Amino acid sequence: MEQVHDPFSISTVTLDHWEKRNRRNNFFELVYILEGSGEQQVEYTRSAYRQGSIFLLPSSDCHTYRIAEKTTFLFIRFNASFFSGEQDCVIDFGKWFCRLNFILGNYSRRAGELITGENDKAHLVRLLELLMYEQQSADNHSRRIMQGLMVAVLELIARNVADVLPGELNGENKRFAEVLLHIQYHLLDEDKISPTYLSQRFNISATYFSEYFKRNAGETFQEFVLRSKLKLAEAKALFTDTSFKEIAWDLGFTDSSHLNKMMRRFYHKGMSEIRKGVVHEDAN
């Protein structure tokens, strides 16, 4: 198993038949079809691809391609360390990390194109073209320009993930769906998901908030946040090589044992079992 630790890489590969890449990413991989046609398969679902198609892959071993016409793939792999250690980096690393986690925890991972809207897709294609250009230029400004471009790429992806998320959430009205989406989007920012902040942000009585949340969600606010963090922990275990200790720390658990205990309580499987690909049907 090849472990991908580089913070950011761009590569192009031309293939007339697909060769499985035994690789594990720290976060995920963006795939852009420069030319060619065929089918993408994720588990048992297939979707046609052609020039200009864009896919998001959390793990290289969960998919395959049936190539009908010789295909040139552009692969962009990245993780949170792309912005770390940069003294002159103007990007808010915390926000970048939140975008990565939001996408990783909420992307459906179904076969098919990442973005269907013409405008957003055109924007994303242009950003990818600029990334390729800056990688080839490789001057003193290229890395910072590429950081800015990657922020825009992540925002476009997050917007498209968020667009389909409210319809899948258990809310009886639009406002509550927005509350849930806000929590998912800021899951690791304790200040922005506190009941006090949410009450003020969404104009809900602070004394009524707990009752309001449980009536709409069917579970308490604390249970929802915990389940959301466990869902993200599951995705990190399945689709990244991040250590359990680091996952626990990032998500606010005391240690990996505490995380493992909670995972077994809610999903009846420990982190090691999940990493091996054994996922409880209720966890999705």
Coordinates of C-alpha atoms in Angstrom, one line a residue:
M1 CA 0.0 0.0 0.0
E2 CA 1.5 3.3 -1.1
Q3 CA 1.0 6.0 1.5
V4 CA 0.5 9.5 0.0
H5 CA 2.0 12.1 2.4
D6 CA 2.9 14.9 0.0
P7 CA 0.8 17.9 0.9
F8 CA -0.1 18.6 -2.7
S9 CA 0.6 17.0 -6.0
I10 CA -0.7 17.2 -9.6
S11 CA -0.1 14.5 -12.1
T12 CA -1.5 13.5 -15.5
V13 CA -1.7 9.9 -16.7
T14 CA -2.9 8.6 -20.1
L15 CA -4.4 5.1 -20.1
D16 CA -6.1 2.7 -22.5
H17 CA -7.1 0.4 -19.7
W18 CA -7.4 1.1 -16.0
E19 CA -4.8 -0.1 -13.6
K20 CA -5.8 -0.2 -9.9
R21 CA -3.6 2.1 -7.9
N22 CA -2.9 0.7 -4.4
R23 CA -2.7 4.1 -2.8
R24 CA -4.2 5.7 0.3
N25 CA -4.7 9.5 0.5
N26 CA -4.5 11.7 3.6
F27 CA -7.7 13.4 2.5
F28 CA -9.0 12.9 -1.0
E29 CA -8.2 13.2 -4.7
L30 CA -9.8 15.3 -7.4
V31 CA -9.9 13.7 -10.8
Y32 CA -10.4 15.8 -14.0
I33 CA -10.8 14.0 -17.4
L34 CA -8.7 16.0 -19.9
E35 CA -9.7 13.7 -22.8
G36 CA -11.3 10.3 -23.4
S37 CA -14.5 8.5 -22.4
G38 CA -15.8 5.5 -20.5
E39 CA -17.4 4.6 -17.2
Q40 CA -16.6 5.2 -13.6
Q41 CA -17.6 2.6 -11.1
V42 CA -17.9 3.1 -7.4
E43 CA -18.9 -0.1 -5.6
Y44 CA -21.8 -1.4 -7.8
T45 CA -22.8 1.9 -9.4
R46 CA -21.6 3.1 -12.8
S47 CA -21.6 6.5 -14.3
A48 CA -20.4 7.6 -17.8
Y49 CA -17.5 10.0 -18.1
R50 CA -16.2 12.1 -20.9
Q51 CA -13.9 15.0 -21.5
G52 CA -14.4 17.6 -18.8
S53 CA -15.9 15.2 -16.2
I54 CA -14.8 15.9 -12.6
F55 CA -14.8 13.4 -9.8
L56 CA -13.9 13.4 -6.1
L57 CA -12.3 10.3 -4.7
P58 CA -11.8 9.8 -1.0
S59 CA -9.8 6.6 -1.5
S60 CA -8.1 5.1 -4.6
D61 CA -9.3 1.6 -3.8
C62 CA -13.0 2.3 -3.8
H63 CA -13.4 2.8 -7.6
T64 CA -12.5 1.7 -11.0
Y65 CA -12.8 3.0 -14.6
R66 CA -13.9 1.1 -17.7
I67 CA -12.1 3.0 -20.4
A68 CA -13.8 3.0 -23.8
E69 CA -11.6 5.7 -25.4
K70 CA -8.0 6.3 -24.4
T71 CA -8.2 8.6 -21.4
T72 CA -6.0 11.3 -19.9
F73 CA -6.6 11.7 -16.2
L74 CA -5.5 14.8 -14.2
F75 CA -5.1 13.7 -10.5
I76 CA -4.9 16.4 -7.8
R77 CA -4.1 15.1 -4.3
F78 CA -3.9 17.3 -1.2
N79 CA -4.2 17.3 2.5
A80 CA -4.2 19.7 5.4
S81 CA -0.5 20.1 5.6
F82 CA -0.5 22.1 2.3
F83 CA -1.0 25.3 4.4
S84 CA 1.1 24.3 7.5
G85 CA 4.5 25.6 8.1
E86 CA 4.1 28.7 5.9
Q87 CA 5.2 31.8 7.8
D88 CA 4.0 34.1 5.0
C89 CA 0.8 32.1 4.3
V90 CA -2.2 34.4 4.3
I91 CA -4.7 31.5 4.4
D92 CA -6.6 30.8 7.6
F93 CA -5.4 27.2 8.2
G94 CA -8.2 26.4 10.6
K95 CA -10.9 27.3 8.0
W96 CA -9.1 25.3 5.3
F97 CA -9.0 22.3 7.7
C98 CA -12.7 22.7 8.4
R99 CA -13.5 22.7 4.6
L100 CA -11.5 19.4 4.2
N101 CA -13.3 17.8 7.1
F102 CA -16.7 19.0 6.0
I103 CA -16.3 17.5 2.5
L104 CA -14.7 14.3 3.8
G105 CA -17.5 13.8 6.3
N106 CA -20.5 14.7 4.1
Y107 CA -19.6 13.8 0.5
S108 CA -21.9 11.0 -0.7
R109 CA -19.1 9.1 -2.5
R110 CA -21.6 7.9 -5.1
A111 CA -20.5 7.3 -8.7
G112 CA -21.0 10.4 -10.9
E113 CA -19.9 13.9 -11.5
L114 CA -18.9 16.1 -8.5
I115 CA -20.5 19.2 -9.9
T116 CA -23.5 19.3 -12.3
G117 CA -24.1 23.1 -12.5
E118 CA -22.6 24.7 -15.6
N119 CA -21.4 27.8 -13.9
D120 CA -19.6 26.1 -10.9
K121 CA -18.2 23.5 -13.2
A122 CA -16.8 26.2 -15.6
H123 CA -15.2 28.0 -12.6
L124 CA -13.7 24.7 -11.3
V125 CA -12.2 23.8 -14.7
R126 CA -10.6 27.3 -14.9
L127 CA -9.1 26.9 -11.4
L128 CA -7.7 23.5 -12.3
E129 CA -6.2 24.9 -15.5
L130 CA -4.6 27.7 -13.4
L131 CA -3.2 25.2 -10.9
M132 CA -1.6 23.3 -13.7
Y133 CA -0.1 26.5 -15.1
E134 CA 1.3 27.6 -11.7
Q135 CA 2.8 24.2 -11.1
Q136 CA 4.7 24.4 -14.4
S137 CA 5.8 28.0 -13.7
A138 CA 7.1 27.1 -10.2
D139 CA 8.5 30.6 -9.5
N140 CA 8.7 32.4 -6.1
H141 CA 5.0 33.3 -6.1
S142 CA 3.6 30.0 -7.4
R143 CA 3.0 28.2 -4.1
R144 CA 1.1 31.1 -2.6
I145 CA -1.0 31.5 -5.7
M146 CA -1.7 27.8 -5.7
Q147 CA -2.8 28.0 -2.1
G148 CA -5.3 30.7 -3.0
L149 CA -6.6 28.6 -5.9
M150 CA -7.0 25.5 -3.8
V151 CA -9.1 27.5 -1.3
A152 CA -11.4 28.5 -4.1
V153 CA -11.5 24.8 -5.3
L154 CA -12.4 23.6 -1.8
E155 CA -15.1 26.3 -1.5
L156 CA -16.7 25.3 -4.8
I157 CA -16.7 21.6 -3.7
A158 CA -18.1 22.4 -0.2
R159 CA -20.9 24.5 -1.8
N160 CA -21.9 21.6 -4.0
V161 CA -21.8 19.1 -1.2
A162 CA -23.8 21.5 1.0
D163 CA -26.4 22.0 -1.8
V164 CA -27.6 18.4 -1.6
L165 CA -27.1 17.9 2.2
P166 CA -30.1 19.8 3.6
G167 CA -32.5 17.5 1.7
E168 CA -30.9 14.5 3.4
L169 CA -31.1 16.0 6.9
N170 CA -34.0 15.3 9.3
G171 CA -35.5 18.8 9.6
E172 CA -39.1 19.9 9.3
N173 CA -38.3 23.3 8.0
K174 CA -35.7 25.2 6.1
R175 CA -34.3 27.0 9.1
F176 CA -33.6 23.8 11.0
A177 CA -31.9 22.3 8.0
E178 CA -29.7 25.4 7.9
V179 CA -28.9 24.9 11.6
L180 CA -27.8 21.3 11.0
L181 CA -25.8 22.4 7.9
H182 CA -24.1 25.1 10.0
I183 CA -23.1 22.5 12.6
Q184 CA -21.7 20.1 10.0
Y185 CA -19.8 22.9 8.4
H186 CA -18.3 24.2 11.6
L187 CA -18.1 20.9 13.4
L188 CA -14.6 21.4 14.9
D189 CA -15.2 25.0 15.9
E190 CA -16.7 24.7 19.4
D191 CA -17.5 28.4 19.6
K192 CA -19.6 28.3 16.4
I193 CA -21.6 25.3 17.3
S194 CA -22.4 26.2 20.9
P195 CA -26.1 26.4 21.8
T196 CA -25.6 30.1 22.7
Y197 CA -24.0 30.9 19.4
L198 CA -26.6 28.9 17.4
S199 CA -29.5 30.6 19.3
Q200 CA -28.2 34.0 18.4
R201 CA -27.2 33.1 14.9
F202 CA -30.6 31.6 14.0
N203 CA -32.8 33.7 16.2
I204 CA -34.0 30.9 18.5
S205 CA -34.7 31.4 22.1
A206 CA -31.8 30.2 24.2
T207 CA -34.1 28.7 26.8
Y208 CA -36.1 26.9 24.1
F209 CA -33.1 25.7 22.0
S210 CA -32.6 22.2 23.5
E211 CA -36.3 21.4 23.2
Y212 CA -36.4 22.9 19.6
F213 CA -33.5 20.8 18.5
K214 CA -34.7 17.5 20.0
R215 CA -38.2 18.0 18.5
N216 CA -36.8 18.5 15.0
A217 CA -33.8 16.2 15.1
G218 CA -35.2 13.3 17.1
E219 CA -32.2 13.4 19.4
T220 CA -30.5 15.9 21.7
F221 CA -28.1 18.5 20.4
Q222 CA -25.2 16.7 22.2
E223 CA -26.0 13.4 20.6
F224 CA -26.2 15.0 17.1
V225 CA -22.8 16.6 17.5
L226 CA -21.3 13.4 18.8
R227 CA -22.8 11.3 16.0
S228 CA -21.5 13.9 13.4
K229 CA -18.0 13.6 14.9
L230 CA -18.1 9.8 14.8
K231 CA -19.3 9.9 11.2
L232 CA -16.2 12.0 10.4
A233 CA -14.0 9.7 12.4
E234 CA -15.4 6.8 10.4
A235 CA -14.6 8.6 7.1
K236 CA -11.0 9.4 8.3
A237 CA -10.5 5.7 9.4
L238 CA -11.8 4.4 6.1
F239 CA -10.3 6.9 3.6
T240 CA -7.1 8.3 5.2
D241 CA -4.1 6.9 6.9
T242 CA -4.4 9.4 9.8
S243 CA -3.6 7.7 13.1
F244 CA -6.4 7.0 15.6
K245 CA -4.6 9.2 18.1
E246 CA -4.6 12.1 15.7
I247 CA -8.2 11.6 14.7
A248 CA -9.3 11.6 18.3
W249 CA -7.3 14.7 19.1
D250 CA -8.7 16.6 16.0
L251 CA -12.3 15.7 16.9
G252 CA -12.0 16.7 20.6
F253 CA -12.0 13.2 22.2
T254 CA -9.8 12.6 25.3
D255 CA -7.7 10.0 23.5
S256 CA -8.1 7.1 21.0
S257 CA -9.5 4.8 23.6
H258 CA -12.3 7.3 24.3
L259 CA -13.0 7.6 20.6
N260 CA -13.0 3.8 20.2
K261 CA -15.4 3.5 23.1
M262 CA -17.9 6.0 21.6
M263 CA -17.6 4.3 18.2
R264 CA -18.5 0.9 19.6
R265 CA -21.4 2.4 21.7
F266 CA -23.0 4.0 18.6
Y267 CA -21.9 1.8 15.7
H268 CA -20.9 -1.5 17.4
K269 CA -17.5 -1.5 15.8
G270 CA -14.1 -0.2 16.8
M271 CA -11.9 2.0 14.7
S272 CA -9.6 -0.8 13.7
E273 CA -12.5 -2.8 12.3
I274 CA -13.7 0.3 10.5
R275 CA -10.3 0.9 9.0
K276 CA -10.3 -2.7 7.7
G277 CA -13.5 -1.8 5.8
V278 CA -16.0 -3.3 8.1
V279 CA -18.7 -0.7 8.4
H280 CA -22.0 -1.1 10.3
E281 CA -25.0 -0.4 8.1
D282 CA -26.3 2.2 10.4
A283 CA -23.2 4.3 10.2
N284 CA -23.9 5.8 6.8

